[in-house]
Coordinates of N, CA, C and O in Angstrom, one line a residue:
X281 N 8.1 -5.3 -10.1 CA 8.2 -6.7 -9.6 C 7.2 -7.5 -10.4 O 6.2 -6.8 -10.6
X282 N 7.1 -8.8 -11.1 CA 7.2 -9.5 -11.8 C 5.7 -10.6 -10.8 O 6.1 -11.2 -9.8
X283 N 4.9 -10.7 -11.0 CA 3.3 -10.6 -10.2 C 3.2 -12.6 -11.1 O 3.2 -12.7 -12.3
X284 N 3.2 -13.6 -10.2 CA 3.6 -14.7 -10.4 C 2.2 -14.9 -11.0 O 1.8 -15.0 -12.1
X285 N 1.5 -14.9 -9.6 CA -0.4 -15.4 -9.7 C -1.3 -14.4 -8.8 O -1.0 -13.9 -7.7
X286 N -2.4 -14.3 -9.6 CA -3.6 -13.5 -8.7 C -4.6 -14.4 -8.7 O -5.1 -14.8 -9.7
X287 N -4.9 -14.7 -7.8 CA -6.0 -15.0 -6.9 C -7.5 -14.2 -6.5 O -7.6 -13.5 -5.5
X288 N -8.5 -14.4 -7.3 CA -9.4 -13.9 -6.4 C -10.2 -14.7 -5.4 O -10.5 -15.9 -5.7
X289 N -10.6 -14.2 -4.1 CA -11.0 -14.9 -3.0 C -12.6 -14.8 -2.9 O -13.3 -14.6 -1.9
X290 N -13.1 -14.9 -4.4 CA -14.3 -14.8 -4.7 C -14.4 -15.3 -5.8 O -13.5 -15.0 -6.5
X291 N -15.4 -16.2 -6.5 CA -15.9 -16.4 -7.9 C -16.3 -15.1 -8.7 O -17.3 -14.5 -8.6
X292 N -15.1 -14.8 -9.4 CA -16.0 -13.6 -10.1 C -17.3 -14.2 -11.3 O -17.6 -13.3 -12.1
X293 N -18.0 -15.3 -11.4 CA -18.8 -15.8 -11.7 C -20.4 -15.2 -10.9 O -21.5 -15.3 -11.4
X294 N -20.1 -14.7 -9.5 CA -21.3 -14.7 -8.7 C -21.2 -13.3 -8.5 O -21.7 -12.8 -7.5
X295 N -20.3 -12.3 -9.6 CA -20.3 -11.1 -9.4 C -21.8 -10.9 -10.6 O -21.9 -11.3 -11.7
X296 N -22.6 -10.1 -9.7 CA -23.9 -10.0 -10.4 C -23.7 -8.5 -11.0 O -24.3 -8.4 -12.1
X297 N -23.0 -7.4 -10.6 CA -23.3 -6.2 -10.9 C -21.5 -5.8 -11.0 O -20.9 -5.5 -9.9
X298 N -20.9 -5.9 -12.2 CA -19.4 -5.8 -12.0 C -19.3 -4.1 -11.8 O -18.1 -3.9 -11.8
X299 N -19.9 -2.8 -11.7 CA -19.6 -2.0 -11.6 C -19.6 -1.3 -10.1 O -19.3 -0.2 -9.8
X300 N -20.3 -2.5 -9.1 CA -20.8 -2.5 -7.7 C -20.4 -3.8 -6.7 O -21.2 -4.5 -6.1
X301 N -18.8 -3.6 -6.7 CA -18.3 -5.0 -6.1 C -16.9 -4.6 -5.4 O -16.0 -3.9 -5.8
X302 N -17.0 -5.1 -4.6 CA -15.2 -5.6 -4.1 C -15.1 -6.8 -3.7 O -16.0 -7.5 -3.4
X303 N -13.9 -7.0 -3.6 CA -13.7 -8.7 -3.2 C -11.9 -8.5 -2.7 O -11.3 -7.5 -3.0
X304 N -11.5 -9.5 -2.0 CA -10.2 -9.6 -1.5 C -9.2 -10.4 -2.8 O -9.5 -11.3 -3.5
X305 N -8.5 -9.9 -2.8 CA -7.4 -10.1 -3.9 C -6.2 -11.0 -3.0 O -5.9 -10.7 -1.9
X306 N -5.6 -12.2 -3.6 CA -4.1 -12.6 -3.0 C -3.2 -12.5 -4.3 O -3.6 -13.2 -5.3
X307 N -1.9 -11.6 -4.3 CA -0.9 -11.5 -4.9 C -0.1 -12.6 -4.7 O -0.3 -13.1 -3.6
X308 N 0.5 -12.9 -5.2 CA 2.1 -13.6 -5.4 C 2.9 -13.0 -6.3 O 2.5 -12.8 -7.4
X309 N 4.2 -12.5 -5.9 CA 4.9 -12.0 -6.7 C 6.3 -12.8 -7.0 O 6.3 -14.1 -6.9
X310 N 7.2 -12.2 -7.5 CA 8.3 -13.7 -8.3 C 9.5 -13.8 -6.4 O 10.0 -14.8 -5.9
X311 N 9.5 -12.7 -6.0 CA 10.6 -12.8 -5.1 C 9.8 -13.7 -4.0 O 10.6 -13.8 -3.0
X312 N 8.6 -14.4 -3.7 CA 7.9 -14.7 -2.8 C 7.2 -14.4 -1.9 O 7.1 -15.1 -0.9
X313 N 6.4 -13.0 -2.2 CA 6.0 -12.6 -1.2 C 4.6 -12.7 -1.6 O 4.2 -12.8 -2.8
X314 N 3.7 -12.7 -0.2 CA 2.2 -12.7 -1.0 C 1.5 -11.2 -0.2 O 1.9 -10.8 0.8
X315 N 0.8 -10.8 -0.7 CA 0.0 -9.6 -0.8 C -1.6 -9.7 -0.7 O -2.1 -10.0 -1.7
X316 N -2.3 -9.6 0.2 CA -3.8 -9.5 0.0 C -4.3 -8.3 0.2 O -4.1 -7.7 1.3
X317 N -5.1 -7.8 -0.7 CA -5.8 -6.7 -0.8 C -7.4 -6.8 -1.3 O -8.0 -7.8 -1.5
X318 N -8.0 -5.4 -1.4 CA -9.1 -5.4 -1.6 C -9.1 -4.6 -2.8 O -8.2 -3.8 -2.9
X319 N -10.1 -4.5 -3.7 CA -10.1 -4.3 -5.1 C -11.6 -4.1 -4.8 O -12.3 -5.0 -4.1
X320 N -12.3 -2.7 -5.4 CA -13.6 -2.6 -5.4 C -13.9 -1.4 -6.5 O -13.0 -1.1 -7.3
X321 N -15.0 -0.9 -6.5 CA -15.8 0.0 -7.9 C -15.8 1.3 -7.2 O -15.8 1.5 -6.0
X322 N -15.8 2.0 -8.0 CA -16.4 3.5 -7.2 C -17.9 3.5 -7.0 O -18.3 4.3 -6.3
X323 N -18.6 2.8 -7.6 CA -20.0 2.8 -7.1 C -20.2 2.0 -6.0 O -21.3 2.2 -5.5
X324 N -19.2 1.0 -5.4 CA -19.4 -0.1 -4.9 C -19.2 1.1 -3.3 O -19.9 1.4 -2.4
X325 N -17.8 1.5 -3.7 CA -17.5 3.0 -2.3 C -18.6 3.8 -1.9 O -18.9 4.1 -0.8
X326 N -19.3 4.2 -3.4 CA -20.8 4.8 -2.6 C -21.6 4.0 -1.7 O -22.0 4.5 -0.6
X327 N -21.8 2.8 -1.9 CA -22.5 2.0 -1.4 C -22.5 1.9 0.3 O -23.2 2.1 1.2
X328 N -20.5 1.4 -0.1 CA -20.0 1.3 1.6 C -20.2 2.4 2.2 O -19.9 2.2 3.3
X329 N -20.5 3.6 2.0 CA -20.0 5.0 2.5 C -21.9 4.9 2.9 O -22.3 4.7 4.1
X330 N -22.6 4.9 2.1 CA -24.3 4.8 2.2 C -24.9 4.3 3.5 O -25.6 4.7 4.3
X331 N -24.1 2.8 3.3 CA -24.4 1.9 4.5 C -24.0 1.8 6.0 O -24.6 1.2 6.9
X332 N -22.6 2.8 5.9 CA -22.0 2.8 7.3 C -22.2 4.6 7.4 O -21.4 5.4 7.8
X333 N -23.9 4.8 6.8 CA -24.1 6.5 6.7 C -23.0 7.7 7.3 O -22.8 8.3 8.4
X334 N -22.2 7.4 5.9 CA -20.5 8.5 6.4 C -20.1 8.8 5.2 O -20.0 8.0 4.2
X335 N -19.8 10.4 5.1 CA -19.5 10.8 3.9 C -18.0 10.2 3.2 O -17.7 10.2 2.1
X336 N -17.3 9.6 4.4 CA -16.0 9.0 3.7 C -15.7 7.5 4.2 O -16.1 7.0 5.3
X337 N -15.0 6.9 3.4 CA -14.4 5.4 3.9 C -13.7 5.8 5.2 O -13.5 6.9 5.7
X338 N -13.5 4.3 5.7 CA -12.6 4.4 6.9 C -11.2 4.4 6.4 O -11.0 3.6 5.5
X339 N -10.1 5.2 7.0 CA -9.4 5.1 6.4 C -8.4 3.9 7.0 O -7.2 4.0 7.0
X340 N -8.8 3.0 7.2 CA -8.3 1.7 7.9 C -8.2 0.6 6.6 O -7.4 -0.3 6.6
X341 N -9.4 0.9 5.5 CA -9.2 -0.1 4.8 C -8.9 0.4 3.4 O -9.8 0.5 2.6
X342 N -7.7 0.5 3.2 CA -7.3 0.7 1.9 C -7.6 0.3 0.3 O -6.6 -0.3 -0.2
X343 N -8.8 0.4 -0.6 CA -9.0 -0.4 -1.4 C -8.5 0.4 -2.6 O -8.4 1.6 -2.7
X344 N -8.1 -1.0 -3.7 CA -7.8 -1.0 -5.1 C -9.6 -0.3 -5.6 O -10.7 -0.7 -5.4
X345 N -8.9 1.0 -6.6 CA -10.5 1.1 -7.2 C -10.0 0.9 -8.9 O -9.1 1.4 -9.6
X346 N -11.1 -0.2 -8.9 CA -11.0 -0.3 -10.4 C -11.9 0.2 -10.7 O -12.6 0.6 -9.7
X347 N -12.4 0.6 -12.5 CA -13.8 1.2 -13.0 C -14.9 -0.2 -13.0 O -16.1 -0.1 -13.0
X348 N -14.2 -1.4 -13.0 CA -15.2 -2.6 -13.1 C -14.6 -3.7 -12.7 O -13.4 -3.8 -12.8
X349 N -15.4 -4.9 -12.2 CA -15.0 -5.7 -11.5 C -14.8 -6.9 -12.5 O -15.7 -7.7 -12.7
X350 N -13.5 -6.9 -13.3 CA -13.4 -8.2 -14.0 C -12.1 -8.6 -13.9 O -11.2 -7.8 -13.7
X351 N -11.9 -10.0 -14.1 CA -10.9 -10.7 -14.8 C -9.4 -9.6 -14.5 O -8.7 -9.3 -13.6
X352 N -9.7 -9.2 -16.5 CA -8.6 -8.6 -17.0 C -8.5 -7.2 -16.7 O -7.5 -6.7 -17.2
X353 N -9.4 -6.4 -16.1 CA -9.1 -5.0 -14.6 C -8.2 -5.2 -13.9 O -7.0 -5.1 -14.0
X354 N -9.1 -5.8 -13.0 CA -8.1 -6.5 -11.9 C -6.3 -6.8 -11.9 O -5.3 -6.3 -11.4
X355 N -6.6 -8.0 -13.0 CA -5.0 -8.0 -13.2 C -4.2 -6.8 -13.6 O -3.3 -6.3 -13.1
X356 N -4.8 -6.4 -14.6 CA -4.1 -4.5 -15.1 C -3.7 -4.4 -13.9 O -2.8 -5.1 -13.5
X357 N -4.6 -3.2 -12.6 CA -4.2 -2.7 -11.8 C -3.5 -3.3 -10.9 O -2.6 -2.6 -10.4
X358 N -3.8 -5.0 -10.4 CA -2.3 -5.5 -9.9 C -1.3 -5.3 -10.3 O -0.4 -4.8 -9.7
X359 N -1.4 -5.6 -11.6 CA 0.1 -5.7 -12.6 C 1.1 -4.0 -12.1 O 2.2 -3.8 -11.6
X360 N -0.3 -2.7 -12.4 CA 0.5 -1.7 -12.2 C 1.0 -1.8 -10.6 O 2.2 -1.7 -10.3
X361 N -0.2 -2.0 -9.5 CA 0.6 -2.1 -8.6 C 2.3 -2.4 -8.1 O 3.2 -1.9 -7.3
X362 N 2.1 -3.6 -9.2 CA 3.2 -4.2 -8.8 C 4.6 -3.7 -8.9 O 5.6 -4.1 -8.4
X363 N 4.6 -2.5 -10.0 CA 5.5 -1.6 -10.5 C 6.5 -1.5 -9.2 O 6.3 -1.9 -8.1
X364 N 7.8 -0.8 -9.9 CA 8.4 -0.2 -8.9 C 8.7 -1.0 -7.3 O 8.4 -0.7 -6.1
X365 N 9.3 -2.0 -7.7 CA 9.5 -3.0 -6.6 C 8.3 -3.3 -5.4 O 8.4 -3.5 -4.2
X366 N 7.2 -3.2 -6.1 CA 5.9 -3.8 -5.5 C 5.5 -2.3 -4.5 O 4.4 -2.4 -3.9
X367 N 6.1 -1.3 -4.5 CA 5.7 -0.4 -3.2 C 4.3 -0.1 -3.1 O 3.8 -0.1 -2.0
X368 N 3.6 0.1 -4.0 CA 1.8 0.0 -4.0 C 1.2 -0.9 -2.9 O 0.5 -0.8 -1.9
X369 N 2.1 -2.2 -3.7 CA 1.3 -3.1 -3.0 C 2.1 -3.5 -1.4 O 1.7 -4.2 -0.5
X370 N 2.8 -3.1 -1.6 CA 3.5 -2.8 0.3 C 2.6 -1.9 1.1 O 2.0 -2.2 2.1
X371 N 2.6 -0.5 0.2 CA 1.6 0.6 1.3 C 0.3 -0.4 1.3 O -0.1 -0.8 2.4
X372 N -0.2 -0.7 0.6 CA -1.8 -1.1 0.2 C -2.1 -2.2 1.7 O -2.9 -2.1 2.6
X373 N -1.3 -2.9 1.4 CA -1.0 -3.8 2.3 C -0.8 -3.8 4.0 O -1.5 -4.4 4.9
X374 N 0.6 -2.7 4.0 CA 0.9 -2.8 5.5 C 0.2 -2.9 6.5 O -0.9 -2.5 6.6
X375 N 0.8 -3.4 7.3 CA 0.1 -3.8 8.5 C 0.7 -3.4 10.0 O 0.7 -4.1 11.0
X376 N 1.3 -1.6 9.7 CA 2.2 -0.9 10.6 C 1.1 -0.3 11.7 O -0.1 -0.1 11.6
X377 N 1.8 -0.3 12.7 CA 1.3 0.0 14.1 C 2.1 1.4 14.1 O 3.2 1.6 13.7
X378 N 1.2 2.5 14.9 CA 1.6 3.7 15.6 C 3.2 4.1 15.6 O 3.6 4.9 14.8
X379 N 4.2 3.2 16.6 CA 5.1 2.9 17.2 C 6.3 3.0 16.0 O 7.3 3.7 16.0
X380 N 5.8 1.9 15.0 CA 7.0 1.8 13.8 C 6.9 3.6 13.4 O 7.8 4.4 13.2
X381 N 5.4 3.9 13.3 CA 5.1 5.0 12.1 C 6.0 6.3 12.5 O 6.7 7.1 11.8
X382 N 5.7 6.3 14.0 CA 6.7 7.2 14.7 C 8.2 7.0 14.5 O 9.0 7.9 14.3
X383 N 8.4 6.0 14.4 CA 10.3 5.3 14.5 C 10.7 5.8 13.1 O 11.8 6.5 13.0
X384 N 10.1 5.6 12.2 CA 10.1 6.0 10.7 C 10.2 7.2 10.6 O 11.3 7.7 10.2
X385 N 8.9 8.2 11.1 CA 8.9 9.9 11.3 C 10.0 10.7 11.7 O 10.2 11.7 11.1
X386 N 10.8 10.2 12.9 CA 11.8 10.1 13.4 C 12.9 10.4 13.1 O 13.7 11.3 13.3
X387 N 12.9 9.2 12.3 CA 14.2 9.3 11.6 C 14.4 9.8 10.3 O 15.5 9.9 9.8
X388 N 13.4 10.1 9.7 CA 13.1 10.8 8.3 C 14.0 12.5 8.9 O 15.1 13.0 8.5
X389 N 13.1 12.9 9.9 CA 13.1 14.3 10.5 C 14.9 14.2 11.2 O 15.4 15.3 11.4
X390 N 15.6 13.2 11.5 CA 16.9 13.2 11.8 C 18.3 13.4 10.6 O 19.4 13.9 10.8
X391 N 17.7 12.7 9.4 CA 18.0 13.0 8.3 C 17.9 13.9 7.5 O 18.5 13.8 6.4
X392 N 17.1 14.9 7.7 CA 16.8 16.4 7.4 C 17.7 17.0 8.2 O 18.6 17.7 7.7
X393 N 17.7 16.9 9.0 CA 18.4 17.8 9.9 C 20.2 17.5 10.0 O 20.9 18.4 10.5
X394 N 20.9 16.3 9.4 CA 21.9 15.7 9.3 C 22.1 16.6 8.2 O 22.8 17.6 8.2
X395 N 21.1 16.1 6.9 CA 21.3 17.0 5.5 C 21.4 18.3 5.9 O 22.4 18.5 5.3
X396 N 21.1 19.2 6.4 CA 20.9 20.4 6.4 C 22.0 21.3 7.1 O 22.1 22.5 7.0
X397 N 22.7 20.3 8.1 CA 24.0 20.8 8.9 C 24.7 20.5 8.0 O 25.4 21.5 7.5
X398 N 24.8 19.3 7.4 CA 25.9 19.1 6.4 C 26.1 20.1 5.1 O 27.3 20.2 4.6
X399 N 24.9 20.7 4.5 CA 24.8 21.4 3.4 C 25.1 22.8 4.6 O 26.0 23.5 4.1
X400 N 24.8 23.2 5.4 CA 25.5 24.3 6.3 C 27.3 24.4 6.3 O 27.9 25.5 6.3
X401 N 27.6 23.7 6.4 CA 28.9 23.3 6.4 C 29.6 23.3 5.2 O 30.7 23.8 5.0
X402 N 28.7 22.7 4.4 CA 29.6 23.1 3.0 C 30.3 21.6 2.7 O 31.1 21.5 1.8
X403 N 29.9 20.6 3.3 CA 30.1 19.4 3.5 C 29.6 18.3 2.3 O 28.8 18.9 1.5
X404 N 29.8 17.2 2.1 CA 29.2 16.5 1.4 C 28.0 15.7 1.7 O 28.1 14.9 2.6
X405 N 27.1 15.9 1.0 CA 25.7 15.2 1.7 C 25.5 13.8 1.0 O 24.3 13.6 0.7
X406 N 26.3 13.0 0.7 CA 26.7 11.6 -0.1 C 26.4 10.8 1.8 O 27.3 10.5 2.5
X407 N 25.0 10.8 2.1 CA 24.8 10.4 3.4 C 24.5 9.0 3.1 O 24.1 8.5 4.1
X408 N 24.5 8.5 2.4 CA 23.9 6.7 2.0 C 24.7 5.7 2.6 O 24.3 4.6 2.6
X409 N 26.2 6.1 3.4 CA 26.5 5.6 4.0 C 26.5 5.5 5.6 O 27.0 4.7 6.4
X410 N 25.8 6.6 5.7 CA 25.6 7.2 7.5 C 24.5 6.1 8.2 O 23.4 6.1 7.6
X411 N 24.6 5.4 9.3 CA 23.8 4.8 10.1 C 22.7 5.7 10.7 O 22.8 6.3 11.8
X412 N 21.6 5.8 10.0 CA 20.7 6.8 10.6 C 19.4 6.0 11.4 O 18.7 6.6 12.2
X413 N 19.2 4.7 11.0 CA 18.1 3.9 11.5 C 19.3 3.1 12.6 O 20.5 2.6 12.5
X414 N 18.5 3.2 13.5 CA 19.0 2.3 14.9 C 18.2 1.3 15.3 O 17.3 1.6 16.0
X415 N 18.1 0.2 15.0 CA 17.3 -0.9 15.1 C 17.6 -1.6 16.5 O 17.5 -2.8 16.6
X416 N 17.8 -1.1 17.2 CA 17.9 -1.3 18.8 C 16.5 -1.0 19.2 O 16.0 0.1 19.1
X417 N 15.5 -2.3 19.7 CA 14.3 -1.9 20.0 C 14.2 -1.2 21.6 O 13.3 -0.6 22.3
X418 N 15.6 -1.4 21.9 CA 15.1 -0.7 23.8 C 15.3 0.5 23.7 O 15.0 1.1 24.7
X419 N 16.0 1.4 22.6 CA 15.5 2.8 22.4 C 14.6 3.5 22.1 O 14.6 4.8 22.2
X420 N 13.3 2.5 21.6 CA 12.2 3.0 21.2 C 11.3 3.6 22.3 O 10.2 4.0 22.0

């Protein structure tokens, strides 16, 4: 996907230590959608991990790790983000609750098992046309 403008939601001017930083990023991409993420250093991860005394991040906050905090990094690893109909920056991003993740799991594990009767059978597994997601929320 095709990355319109990046935004940083910081002066990288007042970045004093570019190997020891994160900051919030806003994507725009060409289809319209916008994306805000975080973009930080691997030294910057020590730091956070030091200060909230925990050998690992939380895994609540997903960040972009660049090797340094500049300019033309940044855009790089947006840019790759953006690869592949933005999915990077979809996971990076989401903002899924429990409930969907389950509905998802669900139906992944329904379509295994569709495939696998069908390949039992001797059947054709050309399932791309089978209604396997039910978007009826009172069955949830």
């Amino acid at each position: 996907m095709k990355v319109e403008s990046i935004t940083f939601l910081s002066d990288l001017k007042d970045v004093k230590e570019i190997f020891d930083y994160n900051m919030d990023v806003s994507v725009n991409l060409e289809n319209g959608r916008n994306y805000v993420l975080v973009v930080g250093t691997p030294k910057n991860l020590l730091r956070l991990m030091e200060n909230e005394k925990s050998d690992f991040l939380s895994p609540e906050d997903p960040i972009v790790i660049v090797k340094k905090m500049t300019k033309e990094v940044v855009e790089e690893a947006i840019k790759a983000y953006a690869e592949d109909d933005a999915y990077c920056l979809k996971f990076y991003s989401a903002d899924l609750d429990v409930k969907t993740l389950d509905v998802l799991k669900n139906r992944s594990i329904a379509r295994d098992k569709l495939l696998d009767d069908l390949l039992e059978k001797g059947e054709s597994i050309d399932i791309e046309n089978y209604d396997l997601i039910d978007f009826n929320i009172n069955n949830l």
